[in-house]
Amino acid sequence: MSGVVVVGAQWGDEGKGKITDYLAMQANMIVRYQGGSNAGHTVVVEGQEYKLHLIPSGILYEDKVCVIGNGVVLDPEVLIKEIDYLKSRGKSCDNLLISDRAQLLFPYHKMLDAAEEESRGEGKIGTTRRGIGPAYMDKSARAGIRVHHLLDWDEFTQLLKRAVTNKSAMLRRVYGIECPDAGELLEQFKEYASRIARYVTDTSVVINEALDRGENVLFEGAQGTLLDIDHGTYPFVTSSHPVAGGACIGAGVGPTKIDKVIGVAKAYTSRVGDGPFPTELFDEVGDWIREKGHEYGTTTGRPRRCGWLDTAIIRHAVRVSGLTGLAVTRLDTLGGLKEVKICREYRYNGKVLENFPASLKVLQQCEPVYEVLPGWEDDISGCTRFEDLPKPARDYVQRIGELCRCPVDLISLGRERTQTIRLNEIF
């Protein structure tokens, strides 16, 4: 038995979809444990690109069980479109399961998300406006509606009518917006219920039984460590727990079932949305990295902010998620630079900070302390062994492991599943 969690070690968009898809080759089950349709995981297999938002990245293997866990907020409209999209490309989705305890996301959540973001003015968080925050707010307020309620239509009708009454009052009085009619929503969700009922089960039981049978289970997170509601750059964060501890809660397994935690980190740093970013580049190098690395959001298409690798961030991820290994992605993107930089620590008010601060005011004033390493001109995207990489690229990877105090287990040299070098066994 082996339970392995894949987490983002930066601000998300690190390439977790590819790493999950790659590790899924050795897994029996892949579980998505948090987030919603604000996530965007891209997988490329034999030149074919697949963009996923709710369904685990292991769905391209028909012999693997794929689970949407209880920690996810589920937008049925997005899910059904995703199922239809995959079916149109020859993927049956018969291997998909959905937790009966997952929270449902409704159109009024999206309306509230957009209205609240607009009301913040210059203090916008940078939300995707997919309704994720308001859906998690309802969950925490014990006012949410769960997937299993869809299977009891009388109860669902009662709960939805009550929710629409409450949301209508808020939308109208605070934002001057009309909420969709309850009858409309009931009609929509009756169709959704008929489509997804076959996938619904108590997934915690299924996952734990698989682990007890000695199977390999891979837990896939969305977003990244610095978007965690507790451990991220609050308030510029998501509404759930992308860190490894979120896998236990969001999948319904105990911490004793987790054997390894792999943190995915780009060979540089990127982020979408607002907030401090100490190593951000505002010059032609930053633009070059963005274009060469195709740094545009999978879900929103927004250009990502790019900068040098920040190991203070990754050490933070190593600590709060207990990372046992790193998967370094997009190493090929840096090929062609004469020199590459790594932020070792920060300088703040004349003092050296090795650890990532909680205060955004402090972070905004942190000056990165860089190590400068030789770059490499070679195209490394075709390398299949670590020894095949040019020495500067090998030295860069080794220095990442040293500064992050965590071994590098995997290196990704491109978007294809096959463009991966494994340094250590995971399962």
JSON list of C-alpha atoms in Angstrom, two decimals, residues 345-348 350-354 369:
[
{"chain": "A", "resi": 345, "resn": "GLU", "atom": "CA", "xyz": [16.63, 34.12, 1.26]},
{"chain": "A", "resi": 346, "resn": "TYR", "atom": "CA", "xyz": [15.27, 37.63, 1.79]},
{"chain": "A", "resi": 347, "resn": "ARG", "atom": "CA", "xyz": [16.76, 40.82, 3.17]},
{"chain": "A", "resi": 348, "resn": "TYR", "atom": "CA", "xyz": [14.35, 42.89, 5.26]},
{"chain": "A", "resi": 350, "resn": "GLY", "atom": "CA", "xyz": [18.91, 44.99, 7.23]},
{"chain": "A", "resi": 351, "resn": "LYS", "atom": "CA", "xyz": [18.11, 41.50, 8.51]},
{"chain": "A", "resi": 352, "resn": "VAL", "atom": "CA", "xyz": [18.23, 38.18, 6.66]},
{"chain": "A", "resi": 353, "resn": "LEU", "atom": "CA", "xyz": [14.96, 36.21, 6.54]},
{"chain": "A", "resi": 354, "resn": "GLU", "atom": "CA", "xyz": [15.24, 32.52, 5.63]},
{"chain": "A", "resi": 369, "resn": "VAL", "atom": "CA", "xyz": [19.11, 37.55, -2.06]}
]
